[in-house]
Tab-separated table of C-alpha atoms in Angstrom:
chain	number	residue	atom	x	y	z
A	25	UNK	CA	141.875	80.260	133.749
A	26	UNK	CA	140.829	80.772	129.796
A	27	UNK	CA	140.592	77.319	129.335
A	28	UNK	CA	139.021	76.393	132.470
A	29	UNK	CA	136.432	78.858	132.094
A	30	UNK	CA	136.133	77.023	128.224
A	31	UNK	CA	135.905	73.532	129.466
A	32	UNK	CA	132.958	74.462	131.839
A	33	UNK	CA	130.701	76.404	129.071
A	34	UNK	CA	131.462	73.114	126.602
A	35	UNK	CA	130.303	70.791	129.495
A	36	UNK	CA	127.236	72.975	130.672
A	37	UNK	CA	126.446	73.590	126.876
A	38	UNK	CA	127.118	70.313	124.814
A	39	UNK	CA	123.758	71.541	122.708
A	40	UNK	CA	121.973	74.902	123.311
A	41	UNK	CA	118.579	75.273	125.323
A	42	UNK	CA	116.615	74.621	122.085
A	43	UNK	CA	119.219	71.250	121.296
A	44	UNK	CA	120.748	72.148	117.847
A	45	UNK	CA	122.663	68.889	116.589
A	46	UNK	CA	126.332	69.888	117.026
A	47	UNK	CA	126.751	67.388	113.728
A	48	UNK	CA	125.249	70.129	111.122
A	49	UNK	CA	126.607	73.248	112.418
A	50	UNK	CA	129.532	74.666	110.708
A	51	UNK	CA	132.557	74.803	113.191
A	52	UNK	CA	133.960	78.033	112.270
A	53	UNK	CA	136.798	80.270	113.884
A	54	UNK	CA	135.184	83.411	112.811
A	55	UNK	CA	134.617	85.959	115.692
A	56	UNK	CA	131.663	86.441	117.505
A	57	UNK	CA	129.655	89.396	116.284
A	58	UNK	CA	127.943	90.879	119.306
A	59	UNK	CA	128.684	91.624	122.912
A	60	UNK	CA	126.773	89.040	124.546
A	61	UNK	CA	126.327	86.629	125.672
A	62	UNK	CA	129.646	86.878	127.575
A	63	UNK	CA	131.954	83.819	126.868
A	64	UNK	CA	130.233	84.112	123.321
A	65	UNK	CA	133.687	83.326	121.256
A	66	UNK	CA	134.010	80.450	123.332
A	67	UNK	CA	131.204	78.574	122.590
A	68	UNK	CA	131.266	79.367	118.733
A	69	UNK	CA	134.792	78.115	118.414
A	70	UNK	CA	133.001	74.843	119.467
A	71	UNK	CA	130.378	74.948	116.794
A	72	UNK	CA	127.445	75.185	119.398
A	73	UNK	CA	124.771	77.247	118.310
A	74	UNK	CA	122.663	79.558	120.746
A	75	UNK	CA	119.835	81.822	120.207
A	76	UNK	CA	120.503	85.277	119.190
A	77	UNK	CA	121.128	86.901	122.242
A	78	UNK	CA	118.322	90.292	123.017
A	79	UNK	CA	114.682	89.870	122.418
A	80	UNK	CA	111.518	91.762	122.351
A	81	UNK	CA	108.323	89.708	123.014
A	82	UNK	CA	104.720	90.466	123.755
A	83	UNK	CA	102.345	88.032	124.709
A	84	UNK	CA	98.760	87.716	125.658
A	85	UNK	CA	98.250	86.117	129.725
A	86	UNK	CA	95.079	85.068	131.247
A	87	UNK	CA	95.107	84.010	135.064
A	88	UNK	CA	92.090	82.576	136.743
A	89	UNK	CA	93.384	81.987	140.668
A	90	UNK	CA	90.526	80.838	143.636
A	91	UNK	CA	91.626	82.661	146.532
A	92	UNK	CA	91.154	82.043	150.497
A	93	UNK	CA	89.745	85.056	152.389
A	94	UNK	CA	91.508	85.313	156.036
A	95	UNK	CA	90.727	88.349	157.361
A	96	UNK	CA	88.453	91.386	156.231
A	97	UNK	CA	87.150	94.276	157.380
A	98	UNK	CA	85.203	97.449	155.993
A	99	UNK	CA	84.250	100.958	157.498
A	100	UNK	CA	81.775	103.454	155.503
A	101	UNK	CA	82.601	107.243	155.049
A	102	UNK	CA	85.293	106.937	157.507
A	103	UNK	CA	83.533	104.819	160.041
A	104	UNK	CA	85.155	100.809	161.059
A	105	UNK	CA	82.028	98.592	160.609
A	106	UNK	CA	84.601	95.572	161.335
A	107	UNK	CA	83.061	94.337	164.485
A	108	UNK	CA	80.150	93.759	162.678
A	109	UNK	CA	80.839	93.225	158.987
A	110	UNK	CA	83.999	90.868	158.368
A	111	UNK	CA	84.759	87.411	157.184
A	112	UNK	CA	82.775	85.485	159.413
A	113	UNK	CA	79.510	87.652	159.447
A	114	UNK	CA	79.909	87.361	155.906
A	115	UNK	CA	80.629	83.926	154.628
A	116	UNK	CA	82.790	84.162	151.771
A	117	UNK	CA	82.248	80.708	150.098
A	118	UNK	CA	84.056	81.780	146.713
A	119	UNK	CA	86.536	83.898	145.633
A	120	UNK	CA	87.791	84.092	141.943
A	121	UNK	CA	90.236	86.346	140.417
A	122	UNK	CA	90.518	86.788	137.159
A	123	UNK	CA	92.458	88.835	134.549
A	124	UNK	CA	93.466	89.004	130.879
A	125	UNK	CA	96.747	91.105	130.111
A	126	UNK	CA	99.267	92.268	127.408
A	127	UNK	CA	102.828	91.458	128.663
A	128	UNK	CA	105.664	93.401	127.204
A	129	UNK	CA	109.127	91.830	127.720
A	130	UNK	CA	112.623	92.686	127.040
A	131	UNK	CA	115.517	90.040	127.288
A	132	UNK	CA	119.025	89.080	127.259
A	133	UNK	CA	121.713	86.691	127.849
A	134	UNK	CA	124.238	87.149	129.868
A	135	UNK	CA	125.984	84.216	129.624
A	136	UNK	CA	125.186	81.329	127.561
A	137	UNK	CA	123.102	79.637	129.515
A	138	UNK	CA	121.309	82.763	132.007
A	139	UNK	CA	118.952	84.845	130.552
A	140	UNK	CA	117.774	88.078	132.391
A	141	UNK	CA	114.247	90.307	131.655
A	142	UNK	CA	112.156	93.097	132.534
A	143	UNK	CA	108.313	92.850	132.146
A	144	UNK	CA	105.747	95.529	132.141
A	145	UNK	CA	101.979	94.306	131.454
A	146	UNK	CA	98.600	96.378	131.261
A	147	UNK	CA	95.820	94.006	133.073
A	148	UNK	CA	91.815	94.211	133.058
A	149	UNK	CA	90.229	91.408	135.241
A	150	UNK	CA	87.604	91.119	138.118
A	151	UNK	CA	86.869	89.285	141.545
A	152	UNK	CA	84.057	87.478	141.858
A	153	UNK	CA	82.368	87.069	145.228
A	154	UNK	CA	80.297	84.818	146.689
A	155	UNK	CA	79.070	85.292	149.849
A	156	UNK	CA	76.452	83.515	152.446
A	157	UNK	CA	75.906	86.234	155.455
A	158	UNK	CA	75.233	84.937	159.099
A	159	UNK	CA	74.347	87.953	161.770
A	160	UNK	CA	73.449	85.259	164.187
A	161	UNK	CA	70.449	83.991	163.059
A	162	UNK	CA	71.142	81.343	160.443
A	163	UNK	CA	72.703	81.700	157.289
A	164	UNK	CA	71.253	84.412	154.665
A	165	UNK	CA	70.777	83.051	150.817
A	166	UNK	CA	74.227	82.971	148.887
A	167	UNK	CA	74.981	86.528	147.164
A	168	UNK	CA	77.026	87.005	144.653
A	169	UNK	CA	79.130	90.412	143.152
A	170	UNK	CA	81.959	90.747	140.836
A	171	UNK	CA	84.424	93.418	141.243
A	172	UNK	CA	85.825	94.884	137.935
A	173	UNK	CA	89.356	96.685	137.699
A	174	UNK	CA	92.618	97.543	135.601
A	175	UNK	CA	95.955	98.164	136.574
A	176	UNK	CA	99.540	98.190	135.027
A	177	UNK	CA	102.040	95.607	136.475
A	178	UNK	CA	105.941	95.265	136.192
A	179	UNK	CA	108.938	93.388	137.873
A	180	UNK	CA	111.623	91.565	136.281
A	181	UNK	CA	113.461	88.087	136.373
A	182	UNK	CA	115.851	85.332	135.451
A	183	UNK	CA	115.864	81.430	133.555
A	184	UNK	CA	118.207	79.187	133.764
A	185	UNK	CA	118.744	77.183	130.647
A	186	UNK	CA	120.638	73.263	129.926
A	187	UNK	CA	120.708	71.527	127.005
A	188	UNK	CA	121.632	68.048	126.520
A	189	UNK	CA	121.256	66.997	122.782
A	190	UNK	CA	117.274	67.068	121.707
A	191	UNK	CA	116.003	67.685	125.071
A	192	UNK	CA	116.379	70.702	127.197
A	193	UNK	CA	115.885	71.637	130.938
A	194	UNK	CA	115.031	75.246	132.477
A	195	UNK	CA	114.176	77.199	135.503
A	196	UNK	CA	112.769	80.277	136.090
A	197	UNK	CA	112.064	82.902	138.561
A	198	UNK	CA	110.527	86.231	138.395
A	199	UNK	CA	109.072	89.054	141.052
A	200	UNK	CA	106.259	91.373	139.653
A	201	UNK	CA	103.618	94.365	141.408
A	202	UNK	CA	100.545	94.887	140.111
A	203	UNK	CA	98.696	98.363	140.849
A	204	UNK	CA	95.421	99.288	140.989
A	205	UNK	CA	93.116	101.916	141.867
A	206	UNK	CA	91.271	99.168	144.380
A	207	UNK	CA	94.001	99.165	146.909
A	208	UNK	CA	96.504	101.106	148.624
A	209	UNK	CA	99.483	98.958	147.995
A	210	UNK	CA	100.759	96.738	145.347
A	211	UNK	CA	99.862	93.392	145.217
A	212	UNK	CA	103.471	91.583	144.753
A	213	UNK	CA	103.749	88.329	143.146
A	214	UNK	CA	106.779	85.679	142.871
A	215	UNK	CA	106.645	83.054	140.351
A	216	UNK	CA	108.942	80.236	139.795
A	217	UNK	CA	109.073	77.229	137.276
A	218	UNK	CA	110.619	74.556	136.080
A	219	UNK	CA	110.186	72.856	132.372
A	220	UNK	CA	111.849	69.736	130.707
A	221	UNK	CA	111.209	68.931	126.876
A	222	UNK	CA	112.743	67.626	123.491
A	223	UNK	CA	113.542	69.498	120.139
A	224	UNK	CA	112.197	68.524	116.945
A	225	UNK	CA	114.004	69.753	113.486
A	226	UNK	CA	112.764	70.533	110.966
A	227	UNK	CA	113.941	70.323	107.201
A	228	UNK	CA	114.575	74.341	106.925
A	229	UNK	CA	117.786	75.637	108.546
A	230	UNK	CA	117.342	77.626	111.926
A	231	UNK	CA	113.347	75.652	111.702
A	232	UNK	CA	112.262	73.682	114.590
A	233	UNK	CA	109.726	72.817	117.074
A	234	UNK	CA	109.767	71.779	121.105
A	235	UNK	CA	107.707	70.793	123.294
A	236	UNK	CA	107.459	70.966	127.307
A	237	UNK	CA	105.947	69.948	130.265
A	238	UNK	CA	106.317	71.223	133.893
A	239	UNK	CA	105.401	72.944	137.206
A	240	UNK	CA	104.771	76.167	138.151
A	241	UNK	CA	105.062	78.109	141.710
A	242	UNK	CA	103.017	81.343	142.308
A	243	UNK	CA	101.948	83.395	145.712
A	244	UNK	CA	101.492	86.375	147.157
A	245	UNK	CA	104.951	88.009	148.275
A	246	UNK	CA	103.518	90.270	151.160
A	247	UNK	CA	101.725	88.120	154.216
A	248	UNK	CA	100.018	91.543	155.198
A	249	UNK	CA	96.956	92.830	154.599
A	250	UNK	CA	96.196	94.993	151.907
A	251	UNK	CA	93.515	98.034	152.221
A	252	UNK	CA	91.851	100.303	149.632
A	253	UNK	CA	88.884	102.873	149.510
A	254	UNK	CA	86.371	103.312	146.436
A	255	UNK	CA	82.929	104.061	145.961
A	256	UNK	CA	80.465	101.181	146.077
A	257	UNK	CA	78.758	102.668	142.747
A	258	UNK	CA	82.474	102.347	141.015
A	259	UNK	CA	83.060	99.322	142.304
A	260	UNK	CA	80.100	97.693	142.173
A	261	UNK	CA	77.933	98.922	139.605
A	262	UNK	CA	73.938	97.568	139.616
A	263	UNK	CA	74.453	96.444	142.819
A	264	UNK	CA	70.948	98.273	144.078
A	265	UNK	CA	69.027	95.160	141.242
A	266	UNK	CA	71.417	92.450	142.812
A	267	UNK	CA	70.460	93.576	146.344
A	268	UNK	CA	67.085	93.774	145.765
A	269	UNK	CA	66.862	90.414	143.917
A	270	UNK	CA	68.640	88.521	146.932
A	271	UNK	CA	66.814	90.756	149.455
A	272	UNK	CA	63.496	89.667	147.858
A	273	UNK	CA	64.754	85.636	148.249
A	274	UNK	CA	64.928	86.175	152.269
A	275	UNK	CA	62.216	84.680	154.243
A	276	UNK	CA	60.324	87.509	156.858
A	277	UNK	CA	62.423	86.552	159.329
A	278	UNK	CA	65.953	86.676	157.637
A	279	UNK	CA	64.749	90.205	156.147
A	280	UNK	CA	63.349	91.767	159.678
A	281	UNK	CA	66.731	90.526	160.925
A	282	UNK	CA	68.777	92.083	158.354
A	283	UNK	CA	66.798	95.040	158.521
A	284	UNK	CA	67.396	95.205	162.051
A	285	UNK	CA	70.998	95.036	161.565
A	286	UNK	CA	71.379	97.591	159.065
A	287	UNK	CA	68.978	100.037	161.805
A	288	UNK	CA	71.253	99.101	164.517
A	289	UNK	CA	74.417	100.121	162.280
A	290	UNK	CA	72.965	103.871	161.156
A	291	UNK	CA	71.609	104.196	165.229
A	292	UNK	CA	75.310	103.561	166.768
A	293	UNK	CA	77.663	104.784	163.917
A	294	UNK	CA	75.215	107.539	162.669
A	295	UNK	CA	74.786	106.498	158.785
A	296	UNK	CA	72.770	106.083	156.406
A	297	UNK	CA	73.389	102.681	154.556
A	298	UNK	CA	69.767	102.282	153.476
A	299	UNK	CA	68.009	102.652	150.466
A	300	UNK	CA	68.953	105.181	147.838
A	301	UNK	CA	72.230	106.501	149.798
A	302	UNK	CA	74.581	103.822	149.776
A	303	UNK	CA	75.656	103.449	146.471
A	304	UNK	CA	77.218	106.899	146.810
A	305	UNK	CA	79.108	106.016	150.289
A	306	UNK	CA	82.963	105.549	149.883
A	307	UNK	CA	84.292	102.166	151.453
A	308	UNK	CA	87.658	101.718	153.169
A	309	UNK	CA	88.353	97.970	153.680
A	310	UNK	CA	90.975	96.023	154.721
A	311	UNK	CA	91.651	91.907	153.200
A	312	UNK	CA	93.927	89.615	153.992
A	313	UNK	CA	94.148	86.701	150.920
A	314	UNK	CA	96.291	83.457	149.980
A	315	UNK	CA	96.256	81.387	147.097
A	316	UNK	CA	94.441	78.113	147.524
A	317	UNK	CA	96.368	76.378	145.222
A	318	UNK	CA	99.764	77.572	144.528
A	319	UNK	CA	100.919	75.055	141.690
A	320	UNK	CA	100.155	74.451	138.499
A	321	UNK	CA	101.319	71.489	136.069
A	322	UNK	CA	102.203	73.501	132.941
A	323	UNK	CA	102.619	72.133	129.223
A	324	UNK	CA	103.335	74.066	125.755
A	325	UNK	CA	105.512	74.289	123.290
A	326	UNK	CA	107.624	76.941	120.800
A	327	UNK	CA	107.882	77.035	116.985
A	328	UNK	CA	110.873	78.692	115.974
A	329	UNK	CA	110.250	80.265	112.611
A	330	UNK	CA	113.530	81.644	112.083
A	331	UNK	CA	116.832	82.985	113.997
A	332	UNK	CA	114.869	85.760	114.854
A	333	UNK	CA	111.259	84.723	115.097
A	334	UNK	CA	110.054	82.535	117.950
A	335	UNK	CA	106.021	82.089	118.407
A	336	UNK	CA	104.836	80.491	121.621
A	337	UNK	CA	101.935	78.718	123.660
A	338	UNK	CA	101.507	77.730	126.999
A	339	UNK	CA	98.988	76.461	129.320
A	340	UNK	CA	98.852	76.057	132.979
A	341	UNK	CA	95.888	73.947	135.029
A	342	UNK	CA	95.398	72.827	138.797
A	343	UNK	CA	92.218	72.512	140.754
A	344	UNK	CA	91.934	76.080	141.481
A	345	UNK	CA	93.963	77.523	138.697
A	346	UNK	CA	94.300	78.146	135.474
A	347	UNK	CA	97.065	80.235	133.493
A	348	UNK	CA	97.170	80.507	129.384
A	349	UNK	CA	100.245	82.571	127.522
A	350	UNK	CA	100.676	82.915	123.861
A	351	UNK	CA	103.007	85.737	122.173
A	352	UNK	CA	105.712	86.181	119.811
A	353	UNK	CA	109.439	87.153	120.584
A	354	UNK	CA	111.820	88.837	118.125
A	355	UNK	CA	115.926	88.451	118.540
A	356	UNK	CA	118.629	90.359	117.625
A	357	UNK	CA	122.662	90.826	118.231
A	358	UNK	CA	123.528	93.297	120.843
């Protein structure tokens, strides 16, 4: 079973994810300092090298996602305005998210060739909203908002690594929640990829550089909607200047009609959405949102300063995306 279990790891592993040449590592029958990877021994006794086998990394992520808006709804101080506010009377046109973070990730192999982590980030970012109302009457001027927050996310995940001399194959899969103070539940996120690339030497021992290129897979986990409450002063500060400004674009008959609506709203529900109270009124809304484009062709590449130093960069583009990552990881024996 020993040597079965040997033959597979020297078939799977001819060369290490980052493709050492087999030809300039010393082939040694010392023993395997640390713990893991499991099967370590084994694959030193062959003279294949492997990356040190914990890390600690932090890295800087920026996401920019366009988003589809299915189904919304809103009340005021308690009261469901749904009928008459949601996604149709609306308009959305655009929706952006956006968000720059600081990801903190801890790592280890397992076995040679599976790598496990944990993440934790701390995001700030914003949704920007563009909407073109219709109450029945034609459609309104386009309005626009942005929607500022922070939250902390975390989750965990796994990469599958291959080697085969210079060039090297992965794939990876991870499940992370963000939460915010904007909604009630965490916003759950899978994300899946799959890079190929080539390893280039260089003259210093333990030095080299690859590059990558590949796809990446992201959605939303949960097909339900999510909900949240907030003041509209919190989250939409000036909004009383951007009202007016798009108020004062509206022709007399798109701002008697809009007038009218916002009458017929504090007659029947008994508010006061006006002027001057508003901006104090809590919202509780409801919004159901996908991904319009949920891949991303993804290139970058990692400079390995040393056993224990790795720097890397990574960028991510589609029509409707856009993901950057750059960070350093540190490795040690465990």
């Amino acid at each position: 079973m020993r040597n079965l279990i040997s033959i597979f790891i020297l078939v799977l592993f001819s060369t290490q994810l980052w493709s050492q040449d087999t030809s300039t590592i010393e082939n040694d029958s010392t023993k395997y300092p640390y713990t893991f990877p499991i099967w370590g021994q084994e694959v030193k006794d062959r003279g294949i090298d492997f990356p040190l086998p914990a890390g600690i990394s932090v890295h800087y992520v920026f996401n920019e996602m366009y988003l589809g808006i299915s189904d919304f709804g809103m009340g005021i101080n308690g009261t469901d305005l749904s009928p008459i506010i949601n996604e149709q009377t609306l308009g959305f046109q655009t929706t952006r998210a956006y968000s720059n973070g600081i990801n903190l990730r801890g790592d280890l192999f397992t076995l040679p060739f599976l790598n496990f982590y944990g993440l934790f980030s701390y995001v700030e970012g914003g949704t920007e909203v563009v909407l073109q109302p219709d109450f029945g009457m034609g459609q309104m001027p386009l309005f626009r908002s942005n929607v500022i927050f922070e939250g902390i996310s975390f989750g965990g995940g796994m990469t599958f690594n291959y080697g085969y001399k210079d060039y090297f194959f992965s794939a990876d899969v991870n499940y992370s929640g963000t939460r915010t103070d904007l909604l009630k539940n965490d916003v759950n996120v899978v994300v899946s990829s799959l890079r190929v690339g080539k390893t280039f030497k260089l003259k210093k021992k333990d030095r080299f550089v690859n590059f990558y290129v590949g796809a990446m897979y992201r959605n939303f986990v949960s097909k339900g909607i999510n909900s949240g409450s907030i003041q509209i002063k919190d989250a939409l500060p000036g909004l009383d200047d951007h009202y007016q400004t798009w108020y004062n674009q509206l022709n007399p008959v798109q701002q008697k009609l809009l007038d009218r609506t916002i009458d017929g709203i504090n007659e029947e529900y008994n508010l006061d959405i006006g002027e001057g109270g508003v901006m104090n009124a809590r919202v509780d809304y409801h919004i159901k949102k996908e991904l319009i484009k949920k891949w991303t062709f993804q290139f970058g590449g990692q400079f390995q300063l040393s056993k224990k130093i790795w720097i890397r960069g990574e960028y991510g583009v589609s029509d409707y995306s856009k993901f950057i990552m750059t960070g350093i990881n540190y490795r040690f024996g465990i």
